[in-house]
Amino acid sequence: MDWKKLSTTKITEVYNRLFLSRCYLCRAKSRNALCSYCQEGLPTNTNSCHHCKLPLLTTSILCGQCQTSPPAYQTCIAPYRFEGIIKTLIHSIKFNQGNHYIRPLTHLLSEKLIHAYEQDSWPEQLLYVPSHPSRIKERGFCQTKTLSSHLIRHLQQKIGKKCPIYTKNNPIKKVKNAQTQHSLSRKERLKNPKNNYTVDNSTAKHVALLDDVMTTGSTIETCTKLLLNAGAERVDIWVIARTPEKDNPHLAITQTFR
Ligand SMILES: [Zn+2]
Ligand SMILES: [Zn+2]
């Protein structure tokens, strides 16, 4: 890991944000982590499947996959499409030591969660989809663990006692380090996560499962089923972004005109 590069970039960004109150992206004066101009440019996942939040042409319908084989989780909150600025920020966190972008992303996600749970009960416990220990060693940190701890701190300030509990000992473990998801085809990704994860402890009855991005949903589905076997009765999915299907020509057309 390039600690020199990490510390220089991180110190500049955190200094700009905390001491100069500037937007994380454009550095304009802003009271929030991202200024209103940058927030408007984010790819919001407005039209999506009612259950799995797969980007679609319209909202409040179920995608074909959810109609034939509904996911085991209760609900999915995925406020952005995995495109544009959001894709750049998440890639930067994962592959370019840009972990200072975790803060603005957790702020954005927490706003959406607070809105989503206005009429619903909050999960009792927050868990996350972890990376394999060898990836964590290589990267220097587990991005979903860092996302979870930032998110919980922010939620505690906003919703107080309703905030889910978060323990550093995440019961979900990645036990097999298969080829990384982003370098696999959709068919390979759907086959890949089986037996890659275990849950080594009991969980609360209502849990939230956090990941940065949901692509095919197969990893999320695998972990959900493991959590349901470990004692959970309801699993809610929290992801920052959902990947649109590449082979959906209608979606590609609408996005060109946006
Ligand atoms: Zn900005
Ligand atoms: Zn769906």
Coordinates of C-alpha atoms and ligand atoms in Angstrom, one line a residue:
M1 CA 0.0 0.0 0.0
D2 CA 1.3 3.5 -0.9
W3 CA 1.1 5.2 2.5
K4 CA 2.7 8.4 1.3
K5 CA 0.2 8.9 -1.5
L6 CA -2.7 7.9 0.8
S7 CA -1.7 10.3 3.6
T8 CA -1.1 13.3 1.3
T9 CA -4.4 12.9 -0.5
K10 CA -6.3 12.1 2.6
I11 CA -5.0 15.0 4.7
T12 CA -5.7 17.5 1.9
E13 CA -9.3 16.2 1.4
V14 CA -10.1 16.0 5.1
Y15 CA -8.5 19.5 5.8
N16 CA -10.6 21.0 2.9
R17 CA -13.8 19.4 4.3
L18 CA -13.4 19.9 8.0
F19 CA -11.6 23.2 8.3
L20 CA -12.7 25.0 5.1
S21 CA -16.2 23.4 4.9
R22 CA -15.7 22.6 1.2
C23 CA -17.5 20.1 -1.0
Y24 CA -15.6 16.8 -1.2
L25 CA -15.8 16.8 -5.0
C26 CA -15.6 20.4 -6.4
R27 CA -14.3 22.1 -3.2
A28 CA -17.0 24.8 -3.4
K29 CA -18.1 26.2 0.0
S30 CA -20.7 23.8 1.4
R31 CA -22.3 23.0 4.7
N32 CA -22.8 19.4 3.5
A33 CA -20.2 16.8 2.5
L34 CA -21.3 17.4 -1.2
C35 CA -22.6 20.8 -2.4
S36 CA -26.0 21.0 -4.0
Y37 CA -24.5 21.3 -7.5
C38 CA -22.6 18.0 -7.1
Q39 CA -25.6 16.3 -5.5
E40 CA -27.8 17.2 -8.5
G41 CA -25.3 15.4 -10.8
L42 CA -25.5 12.1 -8.9
P43 CA -27.1 9.2 -10.8
T44 CA -30.2 8.7 -8.6
N45 CA -31.9 5.3 -8.9
T46 CA -35.4 6.7 -9.2
N47 CA -36.9 4.2 -11.7
S48 CA -36.2 0.7 -10.4
C49 CA -37.6 -2.7 -9.4
H50 CA -39.9 -2.3 -6.4
H51 CA -38.1 -5.2 -4.6
C52 CA -34.4 -5.5 -5.8
K53 CA -34.0 -1.9 -7.0
L54 CA -32.6 -3.0 -10.4
P55 CA -32.7 0.2 -12.6
L56 CA -35.7 -0.1 -15.0
L57 CA -37.7 2.2 -17.3
T58 CA -40.4 2.8 -14.6
T59 CA -40.9 2.6 -10.9
S60 CA -43.2 0.5 -8.6
I61 CA -43.1 -2.6 -10.7
L62 CA -41.2 -5.9 -10.3
C63 CA -38.4 -6.9 -12.6
G64 CA -38.7 -10.3 -14.4
Q65 CA -36.2 -11.9 -11.9
C66 CA -38.2 -10.8 -8.8
Q67 CA -41.5 -12.0 -10.4
T68 CA -40.2 -15.5 -11.1
S69 CA -37.8 -15.9 -8.1
P70 CA -38.3 -13.3 -5.4
P71 CA -35.2 -12.5 -3.3
A72 CA -35.1 -13.8 0.3
Y73 CA -34.5 -10.3 1.7
Q74 CA -37.4 -8.1 2.7
T75 CA -36.4 -4.8 1.2
C76 CA -33.5 -3.2 -0.6
I77 CA -32.4 0.4 -0.3
A78 CA -30.1 1.4 -3.2
P79 CA -30.3 5.2 -3.8
Y80 CA -27.9 5.4 -6.7
R81 CA -27.1 3.7 -10.0
F82 CA -23.6 2.4 -10.3
E83 CA -22.6 5.0 -12.9
G84 CA -20.9 8.4 -13.2
I85 CA -19.7 10.1 -10.1
I86 CA -20.9 7.3 -7.8
K87 CA -18.9 4.7 -9.8
T88 CA -15.8 6.9 -9.8
L89 CA -16.0 7.4 -6.0
I90 CA -16.6 3.7 -5.2
H91 CA -13.8 2.7 -7.6
S92 CA -11.5 5.3 -6.0
I93 CA -12.2 3.8 -2.5
K94 CA -11.6 0.2 -3.7
F95 CA -8.7 0.6 -6.0
N96 CA -7.1 4.0 -5.6
Q97 CA -6.8 4.4 -1.8
G98 CA -9.6 7.0 -1.9
N99 CA -11.1 6.0 1.5
H100 CA -11.7 9.7 2.4
Y101 CA -14.7 9.4 0.0
I102 CA -16.4 7.0 2.4
R103 CA -17.6 9.9 4.5
P104 CA -19.6 11.7 1.8
L105 CA -21.0 8.4 0.6
T106 CA -22.2 7.4 4.1
H107 CA -23.8 10.9 4.5
L108 CA -25.7 10.4 1.2
L109 CA -26.8 6.9 2.2
S110 CA -27.9 7.9 5.7
E111 CA -30.2 10.6 4.3
K112 CA -31.9 8.0 2.1
L113 CA -32.2 5.5 4.9
I114 CA -33.8 8.1 7.3
H115 CA -36.4 8.8 4.6
A116 CA -36.9 5.1 3.8
Y117 CA -37.5 4.2 7.5
E118 CA -39.9 7.0 8.3
Q119 CA -42.9 4.6 8.2
D120 CA -41.0 1.4 9.1
S121 CA -39.1 0.0 12.0
W122 CA -35.3 0.3 11.9
P123 CA -33.2 -3.0 11.9
E124 CA -31.8 -4.0 15.3
Q125 CA -28.3 -4.8 14.0
L126 CA -26.1 -3.7 11.1
L127 CA -23.9 -6.3 9.4
Y128 CA -21.8 -6.0 6.2
V129 CA -20.6 -8.2 3.3
P130 CA -16.9 -8.5 4.1
S131 CA -13.9 -8.8 1.7
H132 CA -11.6 -11.8 2.0
P133 CA -8.8 -11.4 4.6
S134 CA -6.2 -11.5 1.8
R135 CA -7.9 -8.6 -0.1
I136 CA -8.1 -6.6 3.2
K137 CA -4.4 -7.2 3.7
E138 CA -3.6 -6.0 0.2
R139 CA -5.9 -3.0 0.3
G140 CA -5.1 -2.1 3.9
F141 CA -8.8 -1.9 5.0
C142 CA -12.2 -3.5 4.4
Q143 CA -14.3 -0.9 2.7
T144 CA -17.6 -2.3 3.8
K145 CA -16.4 -2.4 7.4
T146 CA -15.3 1.2 7.2
L147 CA -18.5 2.2 5.5
S148 CA -20.5 0.5 8.3
S149 CA -18.7 2.2 11.2
H150 CA -18.9 5.7 9.5
L151 CA -22.6 5.1 8.7
I152 CA -23.4 4.0 12.3
R153 CA -21.7 7.1 13.8
H154 CA -23.6 9.3 11.5
L155 CA -26.9 7.6 12.1
Q156 CA -26.4 7.7 15.9
Q157 CA -26.2 11.5 15.6
K158 CA -29.3 11.7 13.5
I159 CA -31.7 9.1 14.9
G160 CA -30.3 8.3 18.4
K161 CA -31.6 5.2 20.1
K162 CA -33.4 3.9 17.0
C163 CA -29.9 3.3 15.4
P164 CA -29.0 -0.4 14.8
I165 CA -26.3 -1.9 17.0
Y166 CA -23.0 -2.4 15.3
T167 CA -20.3 -4.7 16.6
K168 CA -16.8 -4.9 15.2
N169 CA -17.0 -8.7 15.2
N170 CA -19.1 -9.1 12.0
P171 CA -20.5 -12.7 12.0
I172 CA -20.3 -12.9 8.2
K173 CA -16.9 -14.2 7.0
K174 CA -15.6 -14.5 3.5
V175 CA -13.9 -17.9 3.5
K176 CA -13.0 -18.4 -0.2
N177 CA -11.3 -15.8 -2.2
A178 CA -12.7 -16.5 -5.7
Q179 CA -11.8 -14.3 -8.7
T180 CA -13.0 -10.7 -8.0
Q181 CA -16.6 -10.1 -9.0
H182 CA -15.9 -7.2 -11.4
S183 CA -13.7 -9.2 -13.6
L184 CA -16.3 -12.0 -14.1
S185 CA -19.1 -12.3 -16.6
R186 CA -22.7 -12.2 -15.3
K187 CA -23.0 -16.0 -15.7
E188 CA -19.8 -16.6 -13.7
R189 CA -20.8 -14.0 -11.0
L190 CA -24.1 -15.8 -10.5
K191 CA -22.3 -19.1 -9.9
N192 CA -19.5 -17.6 -7.9
P193 CA -20.6 -16.7 -4.3
K194 CA -22.0 -20.1 -3.3
N195 CA -20.0 -21.4 -0.3
N196 CA -17.7 -18.3 -0.3
Y197 CA -19.3 -17.0 2.9
T198 CA -20.1 -18.3 6.4
V199 CA -22.0 -16.9 9.3
D200 CA -20.4 -17.9 12.6
N201 CA -22.7 -16.4 15.2
S202 CA -26.3 -15.8 15.8
T203 CA -27.9 -12.5 14.8
A204 CA -30.7 -10.2 15.8
K205 CA -34.2 -10.9 14.4
H206 CA -34.2 -7.9 12.1
V207 CA -30.9 -7.1 10.5
A208 CA -29.5 -4.7 7.9
L209 CA -26.9 -6.1 5.5
L210 CA -24.6 -3.4 4.0
D211 CA -22.6 -3.6 0.8
D212 CA -21.1 -0.9 -1.4
V213 CA -22.6 -2.1 -4.7
M214 CA -25.1 -4.7 -5.7
T215 CA -24.4 -6.2 -9.2
T216 CA -26.3 -9.4 -9.9
G217 CA -27.5 -9.7 -6.4
S218 CA -26.1 -13.3 -6.0
T219 CA -23.7 -12.4 -3.2
I220 CA -26.4 -10.5 -1.3
E221 CA -28.8 -13.4 -1.8
T222 CA -26.3 -16.0 -0.5
C223 CA -25.5 -13.9 2.6
T224 CA -29.3 -13.2 3.2
K225 CA -30.0 -17.0 3.2
L226 CA -27.1 -17.6 5.6
L227 CA -28.4 -14.9 8.0
L228 CA -31.9 -16.4 7.8
N229 CA -30.5 -19.7 8.8
A230 CA -28.5 -18.1 11.6
G231 CA -31.6 -16.7 13.3
A232 CA -32.6 -13.6 11.4
E233 CA -36.3 -13.3 10.6
R234 CA -36.0 -10.2 8.4
V235 CA -33.0 -9.0 6.3
D236 CA -32.9 -5.5 4.8
I237 CA -30.3 -4.7 2.2
W238 CA -28.5 -1.3 2.3
V239 CA -26.2 -0.6 -0.7
I240 CA -25.0 2.7 -2.1
A241 CA -25.5 1.7 -5.7
R242 CA -27.2 -0.9 -8.0
T243 CA -25.6 -1.8 -11.3
P244 CA -27.9 -1.4 -14.3
E245 CA -28.1 -4.4 -16.7
K246 CA -25.8 -3.9 -19.6
D247 CA -28.0 -5.8 -22.0
N248 CA -31.1 -3.7 -21.4
P249 CA -31.3 -1.7 -24.7
H250 CA -34.3 0.4 -23.5
L251 CA -32.5 1.5 -20.4
A252 CA -29.4 2.4 -22.4
I253 CA -31.6 4.6 -24.7
T254 CA -33.2 6.5 -21.8
Q255 CA -29.9 7.1 -20.1
T256 CA -28.5 8.6 -23.3
F257 CA -31.2 11.2 -23.3
R258 CA -30.9 12.1 -19.6
Ligands
ZN1 ZN -19.5 20.2 -5.2
ZN2 ZN -36.2 -7.0 -9.0

